[in-house]
PDB file of C-alpha atoms in Angstrom:
ATOM      1  CA  MET Y   1      27.443  18.753 -60.529  1.00 77.00           C
ATOM      2  CA  LYS Y   2      30.010  19.534 -57.660  1.00 92.00           C
ATOM      3  CA  LYS Y   3      33.452  17.978 -57.643  1.00 98.00           C
ATOM      4  CA  VAL Y   4      34.696  16.099 -54.862  1.00 98.00           C
ATOM      5  CA  SER Y   5      38.000  14.500 -53.941  1.00 98.00           C
ATOM      6  CA  ILE Y   6      38.486  11.476 -51.938  1.00 99.00           C
ATOM      7  CA  VAL Y   7      41.995  11.200 -50.273  1.00 99.00           C
ATOM      8  CA  GLY Y   8      42.685   7.701 -49.408  1.00 98.00           C
ATOM      9  CA  PHE Y   9      40.964   4.877 -51.114  1.00 97.00           C
ATOM     10  CA  GLY Y  10      41.273   1.989 -48.585  1.00 95.00           C
ATOM     11  CA  ARG Y  11      38.417   0.172 -46.860  1.00 93.00           C
ATOM     12  CA  PHE Y  12      36.447   3.435 -45.921  1.00 96.00           C
ATOM     13  CA  GLY Y  13      37.447   5.431 -49.088  1.00 97.00           C
ATOM     14  CA  LYS Y  14      35.780   2.671 -51.016  1.00 97.00           C
ATOM     15  CA  THR Y  15      32.612   2.676 -48.976  1.00 97.00           C
ATOM     16  CA  LEU Y  16      32.392   6.523 -49.102  1.00 98.00           C
ATOM     17  CA  TYR Y  17      32.744   6.179 -52.889  1.00 98.00           C
ATOM     18  CA  ARG Y  18      29.737   3.895 -53.017  1.00 97.00           C
ATOM     19  CA  LEU Y  19      27.754   6.341 -51.071  1.00 98.00           C
ATOM     20  CA  ILE Y  20      28.356   9.356 -53.106  1.00 98.00           C
ATOM     21  CA  LYS Y  21      29.619   8.375 -56.617  1.00 97.00           C
ATOM     22  CA  ASP Y  22      26.223   9.066 -58.302  1.00 96.00           C
ATOM     23  CA  ASP Y  23      25.818  12.568 -56.944  1.00 97.00           C
ATOM     24  CA  PHE Y  24      29.343  14.350 -57.686  1.00 97.00           C
ATOM     25  CA  ILE Y  25      32.092  14.169 -60.228  1.00 97.00           C
ATOM     26  CA  ILE Y  26      34.734  12.154 -58.010  1.00 98.00           C
ATOM     27  CA  THR Y  27      38.756  12.604 -57.987  1.00 98.00           C
ATOM     28  CA  LEU Y  28      40.475   9.604 -56.118  1.00 98.00           C
ATOM     29  CA  TYR Y  29      43.800   9.788 -54.589  1.00 98.00           C
ATOM     30  CA  ASP Y  30      45.784   7.144 -52.861  1.00 97.00           C
ATOM     31  CA  ILE Y  31      49.494   6.459 -52.323  1.00 93.00           C
ATOM     32  CA  ASN Y  32      48.773   2.884 -53.828  1.00 93.00           C
ATOM     33  CA  ILE Y  33      47.730   2.339 -57.445  1.00 88.00           C
ATOM     34  CA  ILE Y  34      43.808   2.599 -57.683  1.00 88.00           C
ATOM     35  CA  SER Y  35      42.402   0.104 -60.304  1.00 89.00           C
ATOM     36  CA  HIS Y  36      39.609   1.536 -62.669  1.00 85.00           C
ATOM     37  CA  GLU Y  37      37.446  -1.635 -62.060  1.00 89.00           C
ATOM     38  CA  GLY Y  38      33.842  -0.567 -60.665  1.00 88.00           C
ATOM     39  CA  LEU Y  39      34.575   3.069 -61.068  1.00 94.00           C
ATOM     40  CA  THR Y  40      32.138   5.408 -62.944  1.00 92.00           C
ATOM     41  CA  LYS Y  41      33.159   6.900 -66.273  1.00 92.00           C
ATOM     42  CA  SER Y  42      33.460  10.349 -64.737  1.00 93.00           C
ATOM     43  CA  THR Y  43      35.770   9.464 -61.838  1.00 96.00           C
ATOM     44  CA  ILE Y  44      39.047  10.846 -62.265  1.00 96.00           C
ATOM     45  CA  ILE Y  45      42.332   9.267 -60.688  1.00 97.00           C
ATOM     46  CA  ALA Y  46      44.636  11.962 -59.598  1.00 96.00           C
ATOM     47  CA  LYS Y  47      48.340  11.614 -60.321  1.00 93.00           C
ATOM     48  CA  SER Y  48      49.459  14.406 -58.145  1.00 94.00           C
ATOM     49  CA  LEU Y  49      48.334  16.222 -55.052  1.00 95.00           C
ATOM     50  CA  LYS Y  50      47.488  19.260 -57.087  1.00 95.00           C
ATOM     51  CA  GLU Y  51      44.765  17.459 -58.917  1.00 97.00           C
ATOM     52  CA  ILE Y  52      42.961  16.573 -55.667  1.00 97.00           C
ATOM     53  CA  TYR Y  53      42.594  20.351 -55.034  1.00 98.00           C
ATOM     54  CA  SER Y  54      40.759  20.943 -58.398  1.00 97.00           C
ATOM     55  CA  SER Y  55      37.745  19.859 -56.420  1.00 98.00           C
ATOM     56  CA  GLU Y  56      35.794  22.088 -54.055  1.00 98.00           C
ATOM     57  CA  ILE Y  57      35.225  19.340 -51.568  1.00 98.00           C
ATOM     58  CA  ILE Y  58      37.916  17.160 -50.141  1.00 99.00           C
ATOM     59  CA  PHE Y  59      37.156  14.103 -48.049  1.00 99.00           C
ATOM     60  CA  TYR Y  60      40.265  12.676 -45.896  1.00 99.00           C
ATOM     61  CA  CYS Y  61      39.789   8.936 -45.580  1.00 98.00           C
ATOM     62  CA  VAL Y  62      43.370   8.379 -44.318  1.00 98.00           C
ATOM     63  CA  PRO Y  63      44.498   6.552 -41.013  1.00 98.00           C
ATOM     64  CA  ILE Y  64      44.023   8.641 -37.910  1.00 98.00           C
ATOM     65  CA  SER Y  65      47.774   8.532 -37.050  1.00 98.00           C
ATOM     66  CA  SER Y  66      48.734   9.781 -40.811  1.00 98.00           C
ATOM     67  CA  PHE Y  67      45.937  12.702 -40.615  1.00 99.00           C
ATOM     68  CA  GLU Y  68      48.215  15.614 -39.336  1.00 99.00           C
ATOM     69  CA  ASP Y  69      51.155  14.441 -41.938  1.00 98.00           C
ATOM     70  CA  VAL Y  70      48.665  14.502 -44.740  1.00 98.00           C
ATOM     71  CA  ILE Y  71      47.228  17.922 -43.670  1.00 99.00           C
ATOM     72  CA  SER Y  72      50.582  19.565 -43.156  1.00 98.00           C
ATOM     73  CA  LYS Y  73      51.975  18.144 -46.453  1.00 98.00           C
ATOM     74  CA  HIS Y  74      48.650  19.454 -48.271  1.00 98.00           C
ATOM     75  CA  LYS Y  75      48.300  22.819 -46.681  1.00 97.00           C
ATOM     76  CA  LYS Y  76      49.927  24.644 -49.558  1.00 97.00           C
ATOM     77  CA  TYR Y  77      46.975  23.728 -51.809  1.00 98.00           C
ATOM     78  CA  PHE Y  78      44.158  24.950 -49.513  1.00 98.00           C
ATOM     79  CA  GLN Y  79      42.186  27.905 -50.771  1.00 97.00           C
ATOM     80  CA  ASN Y  80      39.460  29.871 -49.261  1.00 96.00           C
ATOM     81  CA  TYR Y  81      36.725  27.917 -51.452  1.00 97.00           C
ATOM     82  CA  HIS Y  82      37.934  24.514 -50.160  1.00 98.00           C
ATOM     83  CA  ILE Y  83      35.539  22.524 -47.907  1.00 98.00           C
ATOM     84  CA  LEU Y  84      37.799  20.034 -45.975  1.00 99.00           C
ATOM     85  CA  ILE Y  85      35.956  16.971 -44.470  1.00 99.00           C
ATOM     86  CA  ASP Y  86      37.473  14.359 -42.088  1.00 98.00           C
ATOM     87  CA  VAL Y  87      36.013  10.912 -41.700  1.00 99.00           C
ATOM     88  CA  LEU Y  88      38.091   9.784 -38.771  1.00 98.00           C
ATOM     89  CA  SER Y  89      36.790   7.702 -35.916  1.00 98.00           C
ATOM     90  CA  VAL Y  90      37.931  10.169 -33.415  1.00 99.00           C
ATOM     91  CA  LYS Y  91      36.818  13.804 -33.830  1.00 99.00           C
ATOM     92  CA  MET Y  92      38.964  15.894 -31.030  1.00 99.00           C
ATOM     93  CA  HIS Y  93      42.206  14.934 -32.857  1.00 99.00           C
ATOM     94  CA  PRO Y  94      41.266  16.282 -36.251  1.00 99.00           C
ATOM     95  CA  ALA Y  95      39.684  19.339 -34.817  1.00 99.00           C
ATOM     96  CA  LYS Y  96      43.073  19.998 -33.117  1.00 99.00           C
ATOM     97  CA  ILE Y  97      44.980  19.482 -36.543  1.00 99.00           C
ATOM     98  CA  PHE Y  98      42.566  21.681 -38.576  1.00 99.00           C
ATOM     99  CA  LYS Y  99      43.039  24.357 -35.834  1.00 98.00           C
ATOM    100  CA  LYS Y 100      46.624  24.178 -36.232  1.00 98.00           C
ATOM    101  CA  TYR Y 101      46.897  24.132 -39.963  1.00 98.00           C
ATOM    102  CA  LEU Y 102      43.949  26.052 -41.469  1.00 98.00           C
ATOM    103  CA  THR Y 103      43.310  29.673 -41.622  1.00 94.00           C
ATOM    104  CA  ASN Y 104      40.420  30.713 -43.888  1.00 93.00           C
ATOM    105  CA  THR Y 105      39.605  27.219 -45.313  1.00 98.00           C
ATOM    106  CA  GLN Y 106      36.555  25.767 -43.997  1.00 98.00           C
ATOM    107  CA  ALA Y 107      36.402  22.373 -42.172  1.00 99.00           C
ATOM    108  CA  LEU Y 108      33.595  19.895 -41.215  1.00 99.00           C
ATOM    109  CA  LEU Y 109      34.080  17.180 -38.645  1.00 99.00           C
ATOM    110  CA  THR Y 110      32.187  13.932 -39.463  1.00 99.00           C
ATOM    111  CA  HIS Y 111      32.390  10.236 -38.368  1.00 99.00           C
ATOM    112  CA  PRO Y 112      30.346   7.866 -40.550  1.00 98.00           C
ATOM    113  CA  MET Y 113      29.435   5.040 -37.925  1.00 96.00           C
ATOM    114  CA  PHE Y 114      29.664   2.314 -40.442  1.00 95.00           C
ATOM    115  CA  GLY Y 115      32.112   0.617 -42.978  1.00 92.00           C
ATOM    116  CA  PRO Y 116      32.330  -1.764 -45.737  1.00 92.00           C
ATOM    117  CA  ASP Y 117      30.871  -4.685 -43.375  1.00 88.00           C
ATOM    118  CA  SER Y 118      27.950  -2.816 -41.790  1.00 90.00           C
ATOM    119  CA  SER Y 119      27.114  -1.167 -45.008  1.00 94.00           C
ATOM    120  CA  LYS Y 120      27.321  -4.170 -47.523  1.00 92.00           C
ATOM    121  CA  ASP Y 121      23.498  -4.256 -47.670  1.00 93.00           C
ATOM    122  CA  GLY Y 122      23.010  -0.570 -48.043  1.00 95.00           C
ATOM    123  CA  PHE Y 123      23.134   2.667 -45.934  1.00 97.00           C
ATOM    124  CA  GLN Y 124      19.555   2.805 -44.726  1.00 97.00           C
ATOM    125  CA  ASN Y 125      19.549   4.389 -40.952  1.00 97.00           C
ATOM    126  CA  LEU Y 126      23.084   3.934 -40.541  1.00 98.00           C
ATOM    127  CA  PRO Y 127      24.369   6.855 -38.400  1.00 98.00           C
ATOM    128  CA  ILE Y 128      26.785   9.687 -39.308  1.00 99.00           C
ATOM    129  CA  ILE Y 129      28.077  12.036 -36.616  1.00 99.00           C
ATOM    130  CA  LEU Y 130      28.319  15.746 -37.716  1.00 99.00           C
ATOM    131  CA  ASP Y 131      30.109  18.751 -35.907  1.00 99.00           C
ATOM    132  CA  LYS Y 132      29.780  22.046 -37.846  1.00 98.00           C
ATOM    133  CA  PHE Y 133      33.160  22.990 -36.851  1.00 99.00           C
ATOM    134  CA  THR Y 134      34.164  25.928 -38.998  1.00 98.00           C
ATOM    135  CA  THR Y 135      31.860  25.541 -42.004  1.00 98.00           C
ATOM    136  CA  SER Y 136      29.196  28.360 -42.763  1.00 98.00           C
ATOM    137  CA  ASN Y 137      25.578  27.507 -42.014  1.00 98.00           C
ATOM    138  CA  GLU Y 138      24.837  27.081 -45.763  1.00 98.00           C
ATOM    139  CA  ILE Y 139      27.633  24.644 -46.310  1.00 98.00           C
ATOM    140  CA  TYR Y 140      26.777  22.791 -43.031  1.00 99.00           C
ATOM    141  CA  GLN Y 141      22.960  22.486 -44.007  1.00 98.00           C
ATOM    142  CA  PHE Y 142      23.893  21.274 -47.550  1.00 98.00           C
ATOM    143  CA  TRP Y 143      25.934  18.309 -46.297  1.00 99.00           C
ATOM    144  CA  LYS Y 144      23.326  17.662 -43.427  1.00 99.00           C
ATOM    145  CA  GLU Y 145      20.471  17.377 -45.901  1.00 98.00           C
ATOM    146  CA  TYR Y 146      22.675  15.515 -48.355  1.00 98.00           C
ATOM    147  CA  PHE Y 147      23.569  12.704 -45.818  1.00 99.00           C
ATOM    148  CA  LYS Y 148      19.858  12.813 -44.882  1.00 98.00           C
ATOM    149  CA  SER Y 149      18.839  12.116 -48.534  1.00 98.00           C
ATOM    150  CA  LYS Y 150      20.984   9.194 -48.640  1.00 98.00           C
ATOM    151  CA  ASN Y 151      19.008   7.820 -45.756  1.00 97.00           C
ATOM    152  CA  LEU Y 152      21.808   7.954 -43.104  1.00 98.00           C
ATOM    153  CA  LYS Y 153      20.745   8.822 -39.568  1.00 98.00           C
ATOM    154  CA  VAL Y 154      22.327  12.305 -38.875  1.00 99.00           C
ATOM    155  CA  ILE Y 155      23.456  12.936 -35.316  1.00 99.00           C
ATOM    156  CA  GLU Y 156      24.775  16.271 -34.361  1.00 99.00           C
ATOM    157  CA  MET Y 157      27.224  16.662 -31.437  1.00 98.00           C
ATOM    158  CA  SER Y 158      30.603  18.375 -30.431  1.00 98.00           C
ATOM    159  CA  ALA Y 159      33.951  16.500 -30.984  1.00 99.00           C
ATOM    160  CA  ARG Y 160      34.414  16.235 -27.408  1.00 99.00           C
ATOM    161  CA  ASP Y 161      31.037  14.647 -26.587  1.00 99.00           C
ATOM    162  CA  HIS Y 162      31.717  12.432 -29.638  1.00 99.00           C
ATOM    163  CA  ASP Y 163      35.203  10.971 -28.179  1.00 99.00           C
ATOM    164  CA  ARG Y 164      33.586  10.432 -24.753  1.00 99.00           C
ATOM    165  CA  LEU Y 165      30.652   8.341 -26.163  1.00 98.00           C
ATOM    166  CA  ALA Y 166      32.697   6.723 -28.696  1.00 98.00           C
ATOM    167  CA  ALA Y 167      35.465   5.394 -26.148  1.00 99.00           C
ATOM    168  CA  ASN Y 168      32.727   3.452 -24.216  1.00 98.00           C
ATOM    169  CA  SER Y 169      31.014   2.305 -27.559  1.00 97.00           C
ATOM    170  CA  GLN Y 170      33.312   1.748 -30.515  1.00 97.00           C
ATOM    171  CA  GLY Y 171      36.473   1.741 -28.567  1.00 98.00           C
ATOM    172  CA  LEU Y 172      35.288  -0.790 -26.133  1.00 99.00           C
ATOM    173  CA  THR Y 173      33.899  -2.759 -29.014  1.00 98.00           C
ATOM    174  CA  HIS Y 174      37.043  -2.994 -30.942  1.00 98.00           C
ATOM    175  CA  PHE Y 175      38.956  -3.690 -27.742  1.00 99.00           C
ATOM    176  CA  ILE Y 176      36.493  -6.525 -26.961  1.00 98.00           C
ATOM    177  CA  GLY Y 177      37.042  -8.002 -30.359  1.00 98.00           C
ATOM    178  CA  ARG Y 178      40.669  -7.924 -30.303  1.00 99.00           C
ATOM    179  CA  LEU Y 179      40.694  -9.424 -26.768  1.00 98.00           C
ATOM    180  CA  LEU Y 180      38.498 -12.391 -28.146  1.00 98.00           C
ATOM    181  CA  ASP Y 181      41.024 -12.790 -31.130  1.00 98.00           C
ATOM    182  CA  ALA Y 182      44.036 -12.927 -28.608  1.00 98.00           C
ATOM    183  CA  TYR Y 183      42.040 -15.525 -26.431  1.00 98.00           C
ATOM    184  CA  HIS Y 184      41.595 -17.521 -29.577  1.00 98.00           C
ATOM    185  CA  PHE Y 185      37.909 -17.519 -29.397  1.00 98.00           C
ATOM    186  CA  GLU Y 186      36.357 -19.813 -31.760  1.00 98.00           C
ATOM    187  CA  GLY Y 187      33.094 -21.276 -32.904  1.00 97.00           C
ATOM    188  CA  THR Y 188      31.919 -24.734 -31.500  1.00 97.00           C
ATOM    189  CA  LEU Y 189      29.119 -27.174 -32.431  1.00 97.00           C
ATOM    190  CA  ILE Y 190      27.118 -26.091 -29.281  1.00 98.00           C
ATOM    191  CA  ASP Y 191      27.180 -22.313 -29.733  1.00 97.00           C
ATOM    192  CA  SER Y 192      24.556 -20.121 -28.143  1.00 98.00           C
ATOM    193  CA  LEU Y 193      23.196 -17.011 -29.864  1.00 98.00           C
ATOM    194  CA  GLY Y 194      25.240 -15.263 -27.572  1.00 98.00           C
ATOM    195  CA  ALA Y 195      28.401 -16.891 -28.631  1.00 98.00           C
ATOM    196  CA  LYS Y 196      27.612 -16.469 -32.193  1.00 98.00           C
ATOM    197  CA  LYS Y 197      27.220 -12.629 -31.521  1.00 98.00           C
ATOM    198  CA  LEU Y 198      30.640 -12.535 -29.899  1.00 98.00           C
ATOM    199  CA  LEU Y 199      32.082 -14.252 -32.922  1.00 98.00           C
ATOM    200  CA  GLU Y 200      30.395 -11.610 -35.018  1.00 97.00           C
ATOM    201  CA  VAL Y 201      32.159  -8.834 -32.964  1.00 97.00           C
ATOM    202  CA  LYS Y 202      35.338 -10.656 -33.245  1.00 98.00           C
ATOM    203  CA  GLY Y 203      35.053 -11.054 -36.967  1.00 96.00           C
ATOM    204  CA  GLN Y 204      33.932  -7.528 -37.680  1.00 93.00           C
ATOM    205  CA  THR Y 205      36.567  -5.860 -35.661  1.00 95.00           C
ATOM    206  CA  CYS Y 206      39.369  -7.883 -36.734  1.00 96.00           C
ATOM    207  CA  ASN Y 207      38.489  -6.998 -40.421  1.00 93.00           C
ATOM    208  CA  ASP Y 208      39.769  -3.776 -39.734  1.00 93.00           C
ATOM    209  CA  THR Y 209      43.418  -2.922 -39.716  1.00 94.00           C
ATOM    210  CA  TRP Y 210      45.555  -3.326 -36.575  1.00 97.00           C
ATOM    211  CA  GLN Y 211      46.477   0.413 -37.308  1.00 97.00           C
ATOM    212  CA  LEU Y 212      42.819   1.508 -36.810  1.00 96.00           C
ATOM    213  CA  PHE Y 213      42.437  -0.428 -33.571  1.00 98.00           C
ATOM    214  CA  MET Y 214      45.846   1.158 -32.276  1.00 98.00           C
ATOM    215  CA  ASP Y 215      44.549   4.729 -33.503  1.00 98.00           C
ATOM    216  CA  LEU Y 216      41.252   4.389 -31.963  1.00 98.00           C
ATOM    217  CA  GLN Y 217      42.645   3.597 -28.730  1.00 98.00           C
ATOM    218  CA  LEU Y 218      45.720   6.053 -28.728  1.00 98.00           C
ATOM    219  CA  TYR Y 219      44.191   9.210 -30.388  1.00 99.00           C
ATOM    220  CA  ASN Y 220      40.879   9.417 -28.244  1.00 99.00           C
ATOM    221  CA  PRO Y 221      41.478  10.932 -24.840  1.00 98.00           C
ATOM    222  CA  TYR Y 222      38.865   8.948 -23.074  1.00 99.00           C
ATOM    223  CA  THR Y 223      39.776   5.297 -24.279  1.00 99.00           C
ATOM    224  CA  LYS Y 224      42.601   5.131 -21.578  1.00 98.00           C
ATOM    225  CA  GLN Y 225      40.065   5.423 -18.729  1.00 98.00           C
ATOM    226  CA  MET Y 226      37.750   2.946 -20.622  1.00 99.00           C
ATOM    227  CA  ARG Y 227      40.482   0.217 -20.369  1.00 98.00           C
ATOM    228  CA  ILE Y 228      41.301   1.101 -16.898  1.00 98.00           C
ATOM    229  CA  LYS Y 229      37.633   0.710 -16.039  1.00 98.00           C
ATOM    230  CA  LEU Y 230      37.421  -2.423 -18.119  1.00 98.00           C
ATOM    231  CA  GLY Y 231      40.234  -3.984 -16.198  1.00 96.00           C
ATOM    232  CA  ASN Y 232      39.101  -3.135 -12.727  1.00 96.00           C
ATOM    233  CA  THR Y 233      35.711  -4.469 -13.788  1.00 98.00           C
ATOM    234  CA  PHE Y 234      37.208  -7.610 -14.964  1.00 96.00           C
ATOM    235  CA  ASP Y 235      39.193  -7.835 -11.514  1.00 92.00           C
ATOM    236  CA  LYS Y 236      36.147  -7.531  -9.528  1.00 94.00           C
ATOM    237  CA  LEU Y 237      33.893  -9.832 -11.330  1.00 96.00           C
ATOM    238  CA  SER Y 238      36.518 -12.350 -11.211  1.00 92.00           C
ATOM    239  CA  ASN Y 239      37.404 -11.998  -7.635  1.00 87.00           C
ATOM    240  CA  LYS Y 240      33.515 -12.425  -6.814  1.00 91.00           C
ATOM    241  CA  LEU Y 241      34.087 -16.237  -8.200  1.00 90.00           C
ATOM    242  CA  LEU Y 242      36.763 -16.835  -5.371  1.00 84.00           C
ATOM    243  CA  PRO Y 243      35.656 -18.671  -2.314  1.00 83.00           C
ATOM    244  CA  ARG Y 244      35.585 -16.594   1.009  1.00 87.00           C
ATOM    245  CA  GLN Y 245      37.568 -19.479   2.504  1.00 91.00           C
ATOM    246  CA  ILE Y 246      38.639 -22.454   0.799  1.00 92.00           C
ATOM    247  CA  ASN Y 247      37.848 -24.752   3.662  1.00 93.00           C
ATOM    248  CA  SER Y 248      35.492 -23.653   6.372  1.00 91.00           C
ATOM    249  CA  GLN Y 249      37.026 -25.459   8.900  1.00 94.00           C
ATOM    250  CA  PHE Y 250      40.498 -23.774   8.756  1.00 95.00           C
ATOM    251  CA  ILE Y 251      42.389 -20.844   6.989  1.00 96.00           C
ATOM    252  CA  THR Y 252      44.868 -22.286   4.312  1.00 97.00           C
ATOM    253  CA  PHE Y 253      48.324 -20.407   4.111  1.00 97.00           C
ATOM    254  CA  GLY Y 254      50.703 -20.721   1.371  1.00 97.00           C
ATOM    255  CA  ILE Y 255      54.315 -19.592   1.801  1.00 96.00           C
ATOM    256  CA  GLN Y 256      57.289 -19.164   0.130  1.00 96.00           C
ATOM    257  CA  GLY Y 257      59.915 -21.812   1.339  1.00 93.00           C
ATOM    258  CA  GLY Y 258      59.623 -25.103   2.945  1.00 95.00           C
ATOM    259  CA  LYS Y 259      59.339 -26.717   6.316  1.00 95.00           C
ATOM    260  CA  GLY Y 260      61.929 -24.945   8.709  1.00 93.00           C
ATOM    261  CA  SER Y 261      62.277 -21.798   6.545  1.00 93.00           C
ATOM    262  CA  ASN Y 262      62.435 -18.328   7.736  1.00 90.00           C
ATOM    263  CA  ASN Y 263      58.826 -17.698   6.375  1.00 93.00           C
ATOM    264  CA  GLU Y 264      57.420 -20.601   8.196  1.00 95.00           C
ATOM    265  CA  GLU Y 265      59.057 -19.278  11.331  1.00 93.00           C
ATOM    266  CA  ALA Y 266      57.465 -15.802  10.450  1.00 93.00           C
ATOM    267  CA  LEU Y 267      54.078 -17.360   9.797  1.00 95.00           C
ATOM    268  CA  HIS Y 268      53.835 -18.988  13.043  1.00 95.00           C
ATOM    269  CA  HIS Y 269      54.830 -15.826  14.862  1.00 95.00           C
ATOM    270  CA  PHE Y 270      51.912 -14.166  13.085  1.00 95.00           C
ATOM    271  CA  LEU Y 271      49.528 -17.156  14.026  1.00 96.00           C
ATOM    272  CA  HIS Y 272      50.485 -16.853  17.567  1.00 94.00           C
ATOM    273  CA  GLN Y 273      49.846 -12.985  17.674  1.00 95.00           C
ATOM    274  CA  ALA Y 274      46.571 -13.249  15.745  1.00 94.00           C
ATOM    275  CA  GLU Y 275      45.636 -16.046  17.932  1.00 95.00           C
ATOM    276  CA  ILE Y 276      44.761 -18.122  15.022  1.00 94.00           C
ATOM    277  CA  LYS Y 277      44.368 -21.861  15.953  1.00 94.00           C
ATOM    278  CA  ARG Y 278      42.780 -23.682  12.981  1.00 95.00           C
ATOM    279  CA  PHE Y 279      45.070 -23.413  10.106  1.00 96.00           C
ATOM    280  CA  ARG Y 280      46.867 -25.513   7.342  1.00 97.00           C
ATOM    281  CA  ILE Y 281      50.071 -24.467   5.564  1.00 97.00           C
ATOM    282  CA  LYS Y 282      51.189 -25.229   1.994  1.00 97.00           C
ATOM    283  CA  TYR Y 283      54.735 -25.026   1.268  1.00 97.00           C
ATOM    284  CA  LEU Y 284      55.005 -23.393  -1.953  1.00 97.00           C
ATOM    285  CA  TYR Y 285      58.766 -22.549  -2.202  1.00 96.00           C
ATOM    286  CA  THR Y 286      58.827 -19.621  -4.301  1.00 95.00           C
ATOM    287  CA  SER Y 287      57.233 -16.290  -4.539  1.00 95.00           C
ATOM    288  CA  ARG Y 288      55.599 -16.976  -8.132  1.00 95.00           C
ATOM    289  CA  ASN Y 289      54.084 -19.974  -6.796  1.00 97.00           C
ATOM    290  CA  VAL Y 290      52.436 -18.152  -3.767  1.00 96.00           C
ATOM    291  CA  LEU Y 291      51.085 -15.285  -6.011  1.00 95.00           C
ATOM    292  CA  GLN Y 292      49.929 -17.686  -8.466  1.00 95.00           C
ATOM    293  CA  ALA Y 293      48.092 -19.669  -5.758  1.00 95.00           C
ATOM    294  CA  LEU Y 294      46.432 -16.676  -4.475  1.00 92.00           C
ATOM    295  CA  TYR Y 295      45.280 -15.644  -7.942  1.00 89.00           C
ATOM    296  CA  ARG Y 296      43.755 -19.029  -8.816  1.00 90.00           C
ATOM    297  CA  GLY Y 297      41.973 -18.937  -5.159  1.00 91.00           C
ATOM    298  CA  ASN Y 298      43.977 -22.248  -4.122  1.00 94.00           C
ATOM    299  CA  ILE Y 299      45.046 -20.510  -0.673  1.00 95.00           C
ATOM    300  CA  ASP Y 300      43.262 -18.230   1.473  1.00 95.00           C
ATOM    301  CA  ARG Y 301      46.458 -16.034   2.384  1.00 95.00           C
ATOM    302  CA  GLY Y 302      50.049 -16.028   1.161  1.00 95.00           C
ATOM    303  CA  GLN Y 303      53.450 -15.036   2.395  1.00 94.00           C
ATOM    304  CA  PHE Y 304      56.846 -14.260   1.066  1.00 94.00           C
ATOM    305  CA  ALA Y 305      59.740 -12.154   1.817  1.00 91.00           C
ATOM    306  CA  ILE Y 306      60.497  -9.120  -0.117  1.00 90.00           C
ATOM    307  CA  ALA Y 307      63.834  -8.324   1.888  1.00 84.00           C
ATOM    308  CA  ASN Y 308      65.744 -10.007   4.768  1.00 76.00           C
ATOM    309  CA  SER Y 309      68.532  -8.906   7.061  1.00 68.00           C
ATOM    310  CA  VAL Y 310      71.179 -10.985   5.470  1.00 70.00           C
ATOM    311  CA  ALA Y 311      70.758 -10.841   1.775  1.00 66.00           C
ATOM    312  CA  GLY Y 312      68.764  -7.554   1.542  1.00 76.00           C
ATOM    313  CA  ILE Y 313      65.886  -7.259  -1.172  1.00 84.00           C
ATOM    314  CA  VAL Y 314      64.573 -10.614  -2.649  1.00 83.00           C
ATOM    315  CA  ASP Y 315      64.837 -10.189  -6.376  1.00 85.00           C
ATOM    316  CA  GLU Y 316      62.559 -12.975  -7.261  1.00 87.00           C
ATOM    317  CA  SER Y 317      59.800 -11.433  -5.301  1.00 90.00           C
ATOM    318  CA  ILE Y 318      60.184  -7.971  -6.608  1.00 86.00           C
ATOM    319  CA  GLN Y 319      60.232  -9.362 -10.249  1.00 87.00           C
ATOM    320  CA  VAL Y 320      57.185 -11.498  -9.879  1.00 90.00           C
ATOM    321  CA  MET Y 321      55.214  -8.911  -7.974  1.00 88.00           C
ATOM    322  CA  GLY Y 322      54.877  -6.840 -11.090  1.00 83.00           C
ATOM    323  CA  LYS Y 323      53.067  -9.618 -12.966  1.00 83.00           C
ATOM    324  CA  TYR Y 324      50.005  -9.741 -10.365  1.00 80.00           C
ATOM    325  CA  LYS Y 325      47.793  -7.250  -9.054  1.00 73.00           C
TER     326      LYS Y 325
END
């Protein structure tokens, strides 16, 4: 029976152990104390890094942001016969780290697309992503067939393709889940099926650590563009709800300042130049109030000073402009 080590016995380390414990002699290692409860009799709890590498195969179930530190510290134990397997939720990052630190040691890139929550009823048809990376054909075929034998759905793709797709799938889902949590989205007595599904998304994503959320967003090169696209899409959709004109009979202007202010004088000059006859003015006094009224759709157009000939830059306007798009 092959010997396998699992480095990191957190939420996913325990999930991986459930998957493979009946097929290999397992050595576990974690920086925290591991309880013997629920472990097979043949399972070994390593007390040192050296014990980990008595196994031929090593799975790394560590946080994405800790991966390079772990590999760099363990490098001195790597041998040609070792097979290193990462299970990170991003793939280009571990590929880069393996290339940086490995010489003749083989490495396999994987992303099991499941965790303790989604696998609680079994592993049937749950997907796992494989990238052959530097493993031999023989080693790669062994693990490919092994995962199939565990009823997992094996999907083969490059690290780059994985990260591109994952950013708009797992990355987006975790972002939405955390957004719902920050929104304080809670269940009600009248929840529709859609609302219940959103609660499931929130619950599942927030069961994972904040560190995983941060790592998913920061170590996948495609997630930044996903967040920008999501923000732009939100703005476009939200803006569609604003009225084309608050009152069809006249244009509503909101200005910084009150009656007799420089802004009122400037507005009247504009109205004359533009030949606008039907209008109403709301005196909102501050730049913040003007921008807030625009954002909420309470005025059609807003006006405030950024600078004037006497006092120069209007600090209030500059500061508040950074809070609105």
